[in-house]
Coordinates of C-alpha atoms in Angstrom, one line a residue:
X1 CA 0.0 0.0 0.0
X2 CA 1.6 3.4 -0.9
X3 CA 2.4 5.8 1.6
X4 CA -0.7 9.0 1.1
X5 CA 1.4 10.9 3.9
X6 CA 1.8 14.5 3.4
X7 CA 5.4 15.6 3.5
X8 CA 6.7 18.6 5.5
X9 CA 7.6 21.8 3.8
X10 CA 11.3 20.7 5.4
X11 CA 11.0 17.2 3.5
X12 CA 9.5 19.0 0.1
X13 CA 12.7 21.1 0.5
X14 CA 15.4 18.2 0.7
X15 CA 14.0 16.6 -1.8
X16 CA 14.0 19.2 -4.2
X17 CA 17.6 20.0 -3.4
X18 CA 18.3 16.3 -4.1
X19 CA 16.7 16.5 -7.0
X20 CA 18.9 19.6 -8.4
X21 CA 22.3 17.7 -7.4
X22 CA 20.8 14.7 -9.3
X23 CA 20.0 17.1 -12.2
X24 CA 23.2 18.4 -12.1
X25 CA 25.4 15.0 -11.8
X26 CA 23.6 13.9 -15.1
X27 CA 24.5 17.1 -16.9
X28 CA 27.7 16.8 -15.8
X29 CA 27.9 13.5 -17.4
X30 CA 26.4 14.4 -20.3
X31 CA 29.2 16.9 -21.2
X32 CA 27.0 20.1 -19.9
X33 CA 29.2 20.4 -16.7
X34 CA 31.5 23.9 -16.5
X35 CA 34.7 23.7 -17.7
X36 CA 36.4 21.4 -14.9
X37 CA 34.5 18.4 -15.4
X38 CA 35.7 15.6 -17.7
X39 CA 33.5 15.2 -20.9
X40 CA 33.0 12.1 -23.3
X41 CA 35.1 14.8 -25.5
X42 CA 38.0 14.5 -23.1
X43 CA 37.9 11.1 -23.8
X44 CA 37.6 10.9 -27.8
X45 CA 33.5 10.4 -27.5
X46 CA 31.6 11.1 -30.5
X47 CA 28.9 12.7 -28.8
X48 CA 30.7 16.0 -27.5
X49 CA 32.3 18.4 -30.0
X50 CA 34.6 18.9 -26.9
X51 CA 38.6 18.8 -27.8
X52 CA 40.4 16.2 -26.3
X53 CA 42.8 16.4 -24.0
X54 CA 46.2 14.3 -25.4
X55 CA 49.2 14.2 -23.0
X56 CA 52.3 13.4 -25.5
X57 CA 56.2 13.3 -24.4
X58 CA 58.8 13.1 -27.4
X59 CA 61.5 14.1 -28.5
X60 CA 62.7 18.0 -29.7
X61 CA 66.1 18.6 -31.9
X62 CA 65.3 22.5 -31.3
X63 CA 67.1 25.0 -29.1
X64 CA 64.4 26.4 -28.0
X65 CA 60.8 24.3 -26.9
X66 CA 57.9 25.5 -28.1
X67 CA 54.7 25.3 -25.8
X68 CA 50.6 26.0 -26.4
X69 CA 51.1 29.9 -27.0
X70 CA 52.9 29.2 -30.2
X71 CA 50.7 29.7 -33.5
X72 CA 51.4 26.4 -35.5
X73 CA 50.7 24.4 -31.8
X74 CA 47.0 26.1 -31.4
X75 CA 46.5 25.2 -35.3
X76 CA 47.3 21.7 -34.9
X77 CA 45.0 21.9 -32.1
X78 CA 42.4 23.4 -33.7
X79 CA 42.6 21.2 -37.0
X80 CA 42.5 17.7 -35.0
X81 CA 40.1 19.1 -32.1
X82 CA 42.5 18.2 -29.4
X83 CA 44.5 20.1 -26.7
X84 CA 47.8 19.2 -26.4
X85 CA 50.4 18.3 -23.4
X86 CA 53.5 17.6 -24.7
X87 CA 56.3 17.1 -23.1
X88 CA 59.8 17.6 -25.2
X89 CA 62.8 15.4 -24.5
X90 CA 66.1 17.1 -25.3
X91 CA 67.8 14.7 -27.3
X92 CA 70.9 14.8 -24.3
X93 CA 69.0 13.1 -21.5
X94 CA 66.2 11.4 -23.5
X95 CA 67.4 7.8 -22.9
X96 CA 68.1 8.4 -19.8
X97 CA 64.2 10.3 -18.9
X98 CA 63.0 7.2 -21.1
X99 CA 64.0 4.4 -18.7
X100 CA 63.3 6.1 -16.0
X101 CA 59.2 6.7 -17.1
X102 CA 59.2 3.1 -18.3
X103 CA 60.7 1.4 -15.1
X104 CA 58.0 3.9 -13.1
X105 CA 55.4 2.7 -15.1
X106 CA 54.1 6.4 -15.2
X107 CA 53.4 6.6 -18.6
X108 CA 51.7 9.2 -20.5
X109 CA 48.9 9.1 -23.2
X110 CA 51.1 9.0 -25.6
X111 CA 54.7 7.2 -25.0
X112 CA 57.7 7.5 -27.1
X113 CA 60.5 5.3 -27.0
X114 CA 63.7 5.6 -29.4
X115 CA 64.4 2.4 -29.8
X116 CA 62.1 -0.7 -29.5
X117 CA 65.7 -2.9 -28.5
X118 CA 64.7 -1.2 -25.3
X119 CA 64.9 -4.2 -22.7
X120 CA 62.4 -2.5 -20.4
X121 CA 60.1 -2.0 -23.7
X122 CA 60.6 -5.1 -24.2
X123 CA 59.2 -6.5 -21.0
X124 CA 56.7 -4.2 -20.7
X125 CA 55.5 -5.7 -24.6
X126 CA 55.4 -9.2 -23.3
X127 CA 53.2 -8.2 -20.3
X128 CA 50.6 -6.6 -22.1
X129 CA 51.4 -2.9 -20.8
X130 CA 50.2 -1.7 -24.4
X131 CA 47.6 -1.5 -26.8
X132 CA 47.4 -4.0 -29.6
X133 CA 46.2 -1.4 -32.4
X134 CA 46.1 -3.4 -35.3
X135 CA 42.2 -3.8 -35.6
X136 CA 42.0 0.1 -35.7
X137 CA 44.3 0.6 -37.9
X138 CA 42.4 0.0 -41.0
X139 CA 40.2 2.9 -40.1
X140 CA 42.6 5.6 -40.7
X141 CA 43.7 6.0 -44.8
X142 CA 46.9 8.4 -43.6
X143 CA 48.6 5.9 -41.7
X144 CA 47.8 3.5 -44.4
X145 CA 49.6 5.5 -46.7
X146 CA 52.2 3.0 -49.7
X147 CA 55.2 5.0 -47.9
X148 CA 54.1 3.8 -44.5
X149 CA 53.7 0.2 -45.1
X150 CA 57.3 -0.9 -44.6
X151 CA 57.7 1.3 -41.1
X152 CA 54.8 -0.9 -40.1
X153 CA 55.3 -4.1 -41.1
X154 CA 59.3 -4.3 -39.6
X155 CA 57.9 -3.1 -36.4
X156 CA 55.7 -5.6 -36.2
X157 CA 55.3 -7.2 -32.5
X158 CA 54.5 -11.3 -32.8
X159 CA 52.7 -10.2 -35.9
X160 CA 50.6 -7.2 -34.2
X161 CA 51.0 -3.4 -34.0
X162 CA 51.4 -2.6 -30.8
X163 CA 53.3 1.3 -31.9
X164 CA 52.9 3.9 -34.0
X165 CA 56.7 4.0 -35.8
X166 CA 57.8 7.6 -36.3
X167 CA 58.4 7.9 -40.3
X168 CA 62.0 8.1 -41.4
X169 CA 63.9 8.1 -44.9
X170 CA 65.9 5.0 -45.4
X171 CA 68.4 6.9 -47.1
X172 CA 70.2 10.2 -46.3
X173 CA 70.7 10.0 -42.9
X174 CA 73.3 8.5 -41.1
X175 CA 77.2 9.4 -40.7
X176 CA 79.1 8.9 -43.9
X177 CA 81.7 11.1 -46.3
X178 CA 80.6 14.6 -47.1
X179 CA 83.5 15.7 -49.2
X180 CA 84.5 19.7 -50.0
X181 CA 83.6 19.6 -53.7
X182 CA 85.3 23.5 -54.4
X183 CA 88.9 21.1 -53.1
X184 CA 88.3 18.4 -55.4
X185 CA 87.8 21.0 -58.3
X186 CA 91.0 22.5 -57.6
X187 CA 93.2 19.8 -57.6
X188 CA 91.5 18.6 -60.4
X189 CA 90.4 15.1 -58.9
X190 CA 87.7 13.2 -59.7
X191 CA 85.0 12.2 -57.0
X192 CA 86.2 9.0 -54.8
X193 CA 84.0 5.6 -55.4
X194 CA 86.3 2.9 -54.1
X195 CA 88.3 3.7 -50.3
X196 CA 91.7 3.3 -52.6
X197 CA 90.5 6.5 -54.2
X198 CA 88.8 8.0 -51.1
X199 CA 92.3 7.4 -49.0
X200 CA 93.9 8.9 -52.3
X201 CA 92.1 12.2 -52.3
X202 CA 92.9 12.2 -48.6
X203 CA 96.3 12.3 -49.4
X204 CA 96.2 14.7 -51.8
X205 CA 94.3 17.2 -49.8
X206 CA 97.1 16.9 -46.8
X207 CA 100.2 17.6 -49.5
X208 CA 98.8 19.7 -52.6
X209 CA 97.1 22.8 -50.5
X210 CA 93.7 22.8 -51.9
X211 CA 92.6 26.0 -50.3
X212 CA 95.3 27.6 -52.4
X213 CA 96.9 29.5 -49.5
X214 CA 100.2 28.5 -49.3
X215 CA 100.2 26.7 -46.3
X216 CA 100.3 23.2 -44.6
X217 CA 97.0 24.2 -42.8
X218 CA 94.5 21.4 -44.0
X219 CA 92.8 18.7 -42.1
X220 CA 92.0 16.3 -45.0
X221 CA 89.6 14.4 -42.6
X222 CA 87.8 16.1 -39.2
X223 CA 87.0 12.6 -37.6
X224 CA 87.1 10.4 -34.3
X225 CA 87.0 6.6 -33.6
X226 CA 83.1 6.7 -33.5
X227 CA 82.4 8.5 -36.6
X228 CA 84.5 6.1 -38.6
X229 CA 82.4 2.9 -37.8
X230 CA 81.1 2.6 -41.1
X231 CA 84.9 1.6 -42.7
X232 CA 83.6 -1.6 -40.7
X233 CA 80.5 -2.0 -42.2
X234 CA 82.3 -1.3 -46.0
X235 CA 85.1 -4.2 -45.4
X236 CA 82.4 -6.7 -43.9
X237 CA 79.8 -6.1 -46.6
X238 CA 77.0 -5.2 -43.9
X239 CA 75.1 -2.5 -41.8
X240 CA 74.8 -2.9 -38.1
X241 CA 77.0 -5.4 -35.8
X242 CA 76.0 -8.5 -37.5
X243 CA 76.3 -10.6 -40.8
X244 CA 74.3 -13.1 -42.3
X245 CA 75.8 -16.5 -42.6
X246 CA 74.5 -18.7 -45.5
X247 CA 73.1 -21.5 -42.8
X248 CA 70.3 -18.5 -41.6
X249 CA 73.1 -17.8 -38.6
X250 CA 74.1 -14.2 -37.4
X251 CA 78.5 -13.7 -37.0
X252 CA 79.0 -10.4 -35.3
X253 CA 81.8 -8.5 -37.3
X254 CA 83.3 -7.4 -34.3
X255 CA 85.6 -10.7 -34.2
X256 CA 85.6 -10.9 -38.3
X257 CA 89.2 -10.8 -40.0
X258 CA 87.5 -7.9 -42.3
X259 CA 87.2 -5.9 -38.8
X260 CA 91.2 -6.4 -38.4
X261 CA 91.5 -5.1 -42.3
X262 CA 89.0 -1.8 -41.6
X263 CA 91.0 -0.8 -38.6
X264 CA 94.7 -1.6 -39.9
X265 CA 93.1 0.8 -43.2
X266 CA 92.1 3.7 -39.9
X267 CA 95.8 3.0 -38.7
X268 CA 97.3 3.8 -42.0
X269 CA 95.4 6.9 -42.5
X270 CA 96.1 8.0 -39.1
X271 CA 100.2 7.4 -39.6
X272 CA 100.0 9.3 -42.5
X273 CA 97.9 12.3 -40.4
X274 CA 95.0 12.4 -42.9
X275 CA 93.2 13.0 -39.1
X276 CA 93.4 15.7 -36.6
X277 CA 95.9 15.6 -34.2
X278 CA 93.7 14.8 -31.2
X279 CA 91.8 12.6 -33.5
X280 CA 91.2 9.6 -30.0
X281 CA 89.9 12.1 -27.8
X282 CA 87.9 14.3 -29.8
X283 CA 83.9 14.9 -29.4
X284 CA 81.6 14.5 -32.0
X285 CA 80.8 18.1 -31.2
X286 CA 84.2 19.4 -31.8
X287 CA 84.8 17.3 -35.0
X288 CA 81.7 19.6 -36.3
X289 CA 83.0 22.4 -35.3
X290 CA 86.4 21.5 -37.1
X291 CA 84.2 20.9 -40.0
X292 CA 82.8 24.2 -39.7
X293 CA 85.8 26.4 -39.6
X294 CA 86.1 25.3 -43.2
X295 CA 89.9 23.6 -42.7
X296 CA 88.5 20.3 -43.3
X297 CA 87.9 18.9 -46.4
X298 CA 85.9 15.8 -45.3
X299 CA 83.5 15.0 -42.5
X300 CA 80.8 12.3 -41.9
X301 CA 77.9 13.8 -41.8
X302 CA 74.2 12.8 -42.8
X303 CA 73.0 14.3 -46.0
X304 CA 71.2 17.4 -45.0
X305 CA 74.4 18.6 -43.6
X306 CA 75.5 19.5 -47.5
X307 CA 73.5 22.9 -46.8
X308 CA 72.9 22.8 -42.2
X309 CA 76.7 22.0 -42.2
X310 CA 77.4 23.6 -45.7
X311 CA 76.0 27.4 -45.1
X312 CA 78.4 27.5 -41.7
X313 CA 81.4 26.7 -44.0
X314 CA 80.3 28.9 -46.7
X315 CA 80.4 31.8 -44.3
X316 CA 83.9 31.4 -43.6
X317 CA 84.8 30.4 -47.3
X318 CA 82.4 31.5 -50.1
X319 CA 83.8 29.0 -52.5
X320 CA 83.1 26.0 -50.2
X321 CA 81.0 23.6 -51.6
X322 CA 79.9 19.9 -49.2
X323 CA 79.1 17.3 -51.3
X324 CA 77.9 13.7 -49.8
X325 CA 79.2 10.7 -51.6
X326 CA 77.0 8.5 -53.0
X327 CA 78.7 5.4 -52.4
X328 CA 82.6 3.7 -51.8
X329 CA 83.4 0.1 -53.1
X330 CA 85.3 -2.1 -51.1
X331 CA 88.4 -4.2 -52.8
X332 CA 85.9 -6.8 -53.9
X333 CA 83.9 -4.5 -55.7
X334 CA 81.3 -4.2 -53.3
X335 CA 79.5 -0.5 -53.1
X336 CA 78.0 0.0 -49.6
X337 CA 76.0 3.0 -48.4
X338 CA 74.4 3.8 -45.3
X339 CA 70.7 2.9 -44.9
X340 CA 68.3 2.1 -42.0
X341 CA 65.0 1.5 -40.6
X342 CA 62.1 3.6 -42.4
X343 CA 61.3 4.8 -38.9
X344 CA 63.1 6.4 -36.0
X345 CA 61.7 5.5 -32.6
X346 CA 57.4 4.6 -32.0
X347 CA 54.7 6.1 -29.9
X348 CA 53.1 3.8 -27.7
X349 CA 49.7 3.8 -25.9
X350 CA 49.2 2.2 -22.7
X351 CA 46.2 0.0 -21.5
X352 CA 45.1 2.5 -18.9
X353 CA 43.9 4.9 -21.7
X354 CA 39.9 4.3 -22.9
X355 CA 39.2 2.9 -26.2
X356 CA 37.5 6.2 -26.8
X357 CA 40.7 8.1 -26.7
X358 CA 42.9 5.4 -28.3
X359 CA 40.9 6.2 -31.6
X360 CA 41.0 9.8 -30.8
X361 CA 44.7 9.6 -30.8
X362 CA 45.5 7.9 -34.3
X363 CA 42.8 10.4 -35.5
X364 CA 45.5 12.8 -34.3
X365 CA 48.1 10.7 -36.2
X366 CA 46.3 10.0 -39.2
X367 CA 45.8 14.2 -39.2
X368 CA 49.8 14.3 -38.9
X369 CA 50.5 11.6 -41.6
X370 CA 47.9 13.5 -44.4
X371 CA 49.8 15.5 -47.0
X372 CA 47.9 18.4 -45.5
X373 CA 49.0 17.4 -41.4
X374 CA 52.3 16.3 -42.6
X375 CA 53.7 19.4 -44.6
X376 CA 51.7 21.6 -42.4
X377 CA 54.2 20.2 -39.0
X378 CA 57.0 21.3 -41.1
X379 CA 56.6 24.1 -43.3
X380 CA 54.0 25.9 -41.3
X381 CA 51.1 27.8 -42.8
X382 CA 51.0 28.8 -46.7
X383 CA 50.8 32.5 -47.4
X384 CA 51.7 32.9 -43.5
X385 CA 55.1 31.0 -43.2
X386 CA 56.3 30.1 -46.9
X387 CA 55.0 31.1 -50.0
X388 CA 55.8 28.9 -53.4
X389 CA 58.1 30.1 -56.1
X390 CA 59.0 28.2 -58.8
X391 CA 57.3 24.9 -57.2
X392 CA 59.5 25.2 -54.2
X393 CA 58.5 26.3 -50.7
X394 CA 59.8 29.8 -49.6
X395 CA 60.3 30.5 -45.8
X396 CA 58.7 34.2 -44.7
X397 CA 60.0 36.2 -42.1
X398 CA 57.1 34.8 -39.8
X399 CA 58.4 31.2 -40.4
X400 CA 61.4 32.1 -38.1
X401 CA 59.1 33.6 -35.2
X402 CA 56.9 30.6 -35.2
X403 CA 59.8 28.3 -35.9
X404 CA 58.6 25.8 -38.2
X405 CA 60.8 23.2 -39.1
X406 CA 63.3 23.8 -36.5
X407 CA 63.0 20.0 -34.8
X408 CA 59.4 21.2 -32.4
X409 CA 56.3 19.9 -34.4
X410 CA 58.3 19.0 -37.5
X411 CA 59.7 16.1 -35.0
X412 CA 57.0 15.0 -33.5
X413 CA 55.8 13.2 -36.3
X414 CA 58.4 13.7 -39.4
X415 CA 57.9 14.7 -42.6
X416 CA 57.2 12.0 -45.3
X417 CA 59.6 12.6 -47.9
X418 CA 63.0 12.1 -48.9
X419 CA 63.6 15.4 -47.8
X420 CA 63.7 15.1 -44.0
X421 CA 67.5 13.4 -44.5
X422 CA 68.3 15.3 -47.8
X423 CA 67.3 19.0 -47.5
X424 CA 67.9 21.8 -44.8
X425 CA 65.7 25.2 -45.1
X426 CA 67.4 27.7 -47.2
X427 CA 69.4 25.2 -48.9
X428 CA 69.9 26.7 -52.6
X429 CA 68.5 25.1 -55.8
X430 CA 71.7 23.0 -57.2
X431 CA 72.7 22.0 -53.6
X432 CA 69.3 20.4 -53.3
X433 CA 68.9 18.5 -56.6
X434 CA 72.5 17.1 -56.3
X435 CA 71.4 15.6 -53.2
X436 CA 68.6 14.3 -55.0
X437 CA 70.4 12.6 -57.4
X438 CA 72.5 11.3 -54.8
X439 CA 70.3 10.2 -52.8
X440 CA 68.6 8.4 -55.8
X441 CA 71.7 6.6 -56.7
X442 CA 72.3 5.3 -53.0
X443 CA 69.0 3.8 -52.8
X444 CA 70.5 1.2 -55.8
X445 CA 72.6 0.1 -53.3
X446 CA 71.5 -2.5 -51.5
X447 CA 73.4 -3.6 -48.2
X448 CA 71.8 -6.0 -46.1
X449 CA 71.3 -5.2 -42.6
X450 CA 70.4 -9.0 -41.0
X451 CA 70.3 -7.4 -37.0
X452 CA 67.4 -4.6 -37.4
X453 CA 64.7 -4.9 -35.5
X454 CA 66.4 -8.1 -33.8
X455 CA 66.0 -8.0 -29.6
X456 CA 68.2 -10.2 -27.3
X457 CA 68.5 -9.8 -24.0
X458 CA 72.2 -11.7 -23.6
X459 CA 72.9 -8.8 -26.0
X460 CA 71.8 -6.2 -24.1
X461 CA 73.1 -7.3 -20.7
X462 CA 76.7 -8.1 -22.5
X463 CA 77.5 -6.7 -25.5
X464 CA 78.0 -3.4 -24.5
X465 CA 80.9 -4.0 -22.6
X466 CA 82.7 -6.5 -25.0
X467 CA 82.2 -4.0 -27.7
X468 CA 83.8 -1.3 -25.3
X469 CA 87.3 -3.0 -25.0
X470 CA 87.1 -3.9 -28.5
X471 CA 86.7 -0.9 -29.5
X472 CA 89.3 0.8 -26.8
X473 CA 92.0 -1.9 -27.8
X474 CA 91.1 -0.3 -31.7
X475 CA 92.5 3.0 -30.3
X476 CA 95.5 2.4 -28.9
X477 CA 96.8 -0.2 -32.2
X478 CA 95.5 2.7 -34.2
X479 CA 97.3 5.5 -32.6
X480 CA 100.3 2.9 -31.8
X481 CA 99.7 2.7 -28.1
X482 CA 99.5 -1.5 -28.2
X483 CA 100.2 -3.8 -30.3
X484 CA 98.6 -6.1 -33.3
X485 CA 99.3 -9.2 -31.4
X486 CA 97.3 -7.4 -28.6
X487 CA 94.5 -7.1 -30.1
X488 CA 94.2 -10.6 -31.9
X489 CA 94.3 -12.1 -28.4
X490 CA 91.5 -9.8 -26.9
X491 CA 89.3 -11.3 -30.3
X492 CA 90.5 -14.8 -29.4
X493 CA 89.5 -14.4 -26.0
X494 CA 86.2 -12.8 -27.0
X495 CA 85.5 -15.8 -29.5
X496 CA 85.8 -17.9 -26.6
X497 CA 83.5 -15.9 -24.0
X498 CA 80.6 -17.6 -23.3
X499 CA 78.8 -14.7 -23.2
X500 CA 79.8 -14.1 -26.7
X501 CA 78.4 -17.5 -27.7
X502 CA 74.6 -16.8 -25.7
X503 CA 74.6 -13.5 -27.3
X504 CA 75.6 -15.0 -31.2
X505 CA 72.9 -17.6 -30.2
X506 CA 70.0 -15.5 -29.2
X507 CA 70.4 -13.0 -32.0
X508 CA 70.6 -16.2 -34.9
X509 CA 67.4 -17.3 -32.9
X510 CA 65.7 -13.7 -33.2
X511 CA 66.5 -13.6 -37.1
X512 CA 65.0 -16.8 -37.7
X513 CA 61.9 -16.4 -36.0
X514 CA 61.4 -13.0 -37.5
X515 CA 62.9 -13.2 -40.7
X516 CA 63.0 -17.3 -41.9
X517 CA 59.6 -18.6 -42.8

């Protein structure tokens, strides 16, 4: 039987207050809350035109950060219908900020790792930390784009993607010869493509003064023992630490006789003072610089350098002129240039954020991966940052204040194109499409790189310190400080280290579950 009892005006009044905060609680959940409460927006719901909220740490090349005030940020914002918290790394203490977020398990919305060898990664794959996003992935058509496909099949986790790779070139990039044309031309030599030429023009550039002055002055090659590991890689016939053995086994080149030949070749070179004087000590840092005072006439240097490099030498000397080689043959005839992964490090998105928002965020990459996203992250704004002349972008005067394509946005998700490793804002017309013929011709040249994308934990734990005294005992028989039989018995011993065995048998175990079918 119901209750007919009259309430009391204090009862009416309780229950109309109740029925207010009730009121309100559903608004609130609705989306109609003020501007504290946390919408379906906020989470990447379709019902609430609401930006979401995308926390986001990676990496920034720039001198100076850029935060939410900057133009190019609020458009990005206002284009994908987010707001943004990033958090830039400095490329100096990333890997070290990395390890620490991923052994607190405080990870943000969006993770970035450099490398996925990472061993805590790695663990933190197997235990399920991530999301799997290969069954959204078909949804997006940017990140399905043909020039994507490789970055995500290699990074490929038991078949799945569990990251979003960061788009690099294959070629362009890493450390190789970037030879000063304008000294060539004098001395009227032709452009190196075997090392016996290469170690010729070296020569030639210490004894024939190229820069016409009179003097001894010249550095034919601004270099140090860590910028010189691709002379490995040329003798062995590889990229990376490891070669492929015709029984599907991995050999690392750090114990191969062709290792012995590539440093004896360093050893010549440095007898014959084709290096700077403090050539075991110096810093990458300072070898640039070296570079840049325009005494060298070769560095190793990544393609883009022919202008970022280039212009700084060009100040000094007008006449100077960096060209990258395409290639150098080895004395079996074998060319080798450098190429990688088509990716440099992945985004990651942990379990703890809501499906909602996991779509949310690749439509934030999908956004960045368009041709429209993509060139906007790097050349800003057209008619506000660049203007087009002759089919080539222009950089304004605003360009500068809002500094597009100075490694802020531009890095957070690169630019698809060969030009992120081959071209450098203000680079001139004939600078640029020599390094696109360059850059053309290197991609004929296949070298086969049998370790990428390979993880081993016996690696991890004990390569890095064989590799140390290996590569310590390399200095001293290079600058004459110990002796050949020295080193042969440190690789004897190192063929015979247990350690070296587990790690030789992990990594052939790695390339044949990921690469023999």
């Amino acid at each position: 039987m119901k209750n007919t009892e009259r309430k009391s005006p204090k009862s009416l009044l309780k229950m109309t207050l109740l029925l207010l905060l009730t009121s309100s609680l559903l608004l609130s959940a609705c989306g109609g809350g003020g501007s504290g409460s946390e919408s379906k927006g906020n989470e990447g719901g379709k019902d609430s035109n609401e930006p979401t909220s995308i926390t986001i740490q990676t990496l920034n090349y720039a001198t100076e950060f850029i935060d939410n005030t900057n133009a190019l940020w609020k458009e990005l914002e206002k284009e994908t219908n987010t707001k943004l918290n990033i958090t830039w790394l400095s490329p100096s203490t990333a890997e070290e900020k990395i390890n620490v977020m991923l052994a607190s398990g405080d990870l943000p919305e969006v993770t970035f790792v450099e490398s996925m060898q990472n061993p805590q990664l790695q663990k933190m794959l197997k235990q399920g930390v991530f999301w799997d996003l290969t069954p959204f992935l078909k949804d997006y058509p940017n990140l399905n784009r043909d020039e994507l496909k490789e970055m995500w099949d290699v990074t490929k986790v038991d078949g799945k993607n569990m990251v979003i790779p960061r788009y690099y070139p294959s070629y362009g990039g890493g450390i190789f010869p970037m030879v000063r044309k304008d000294w060539l031309d004098a001395l009227n030599l032709e452009t190196p493509k075997t090392l016996d030429e290469f170690y010729n023009v070296l020569k030639a550039f210490k004894e024939k003064d190229p820069n016409g002055n009179g003097q001894a002055d010249e550095i034919p090659y601004t270099a140090n023992p860590g910028s010189l590991a691709y002379i490995y890689n040329i003798f062995n016939e590889t990229q990376g630490s490891w070669k492929l053995q015709s029984d599907n086994t991995l050999s690392p080149i750090i114990t191969s006789e062709e290792s012995k030949e590539a440093m004896l070749w360093i050893k010549k070179a440095y007898e014959d003072g084709l290096f700077p004087k403090d050539f075991a000590i110096m810093k990458f840092s300072q070898v640039m610089d070296t570079m840049r005072s325009g005494k060298a006439g070769v560095g190793g240097m990544s393609m883009n350098h022919a202008w970022v490099t280039g212009k700084s030498v060009r100040d000094v000397d007008p006449k100077a002129d960096l060209m990258p080689l395409s290639y150098l043959e080895n004395a079996n005839g074998v060319k080798y240039t450098p190429s990688g992964s088509p990716y440099y490090g992945v985004y990651l998105i942990p379990k703890k954020v809501p499906e909602a928002k996991v779509k949310k965020i690749l439509e934030f990459f999908d956004y960045g991966y368009s041709k429209e996203g993509n060139e906007m992250l790097t050349y800003g704004l057209e008619g506000v940052h660049y203007t087009v002349e002759n089919g080539k972008k222009v950089s304004t005067p605003q360009a500068a204040i809002d500094k597009t394509g100075d490694g802020n946005l531009n890095n957070m998700i690169h630019l698809v194109s060969d030009d992120m490793s081959i071209s450098a804002v203000g680079m001139p017309d004939d600078v640029y499409n020599r390094n696109v013929e360059i850059v053309n011709e290197r991609k004929t040249v296949k070298v086969p790189n049998p370790s990428a994308e390979l993880y081993s934990e016996a690696y991890n734990k004990y390569y890095p310190e064989i590799s140390k005294k290996v590569e310590d005992m390399r200095v001293m028989v290079i600058t004459g400080k110990e002796s050949i039989e020295s080193y042969d018995k440190l690789i004897e011993s190192i063929k015979n280290d247990p350690k070296m065995k587990e790690i030789t048998d992990e990594m052939s175990k790695a390339y044949q579950e990921k690469y023999v079918k």
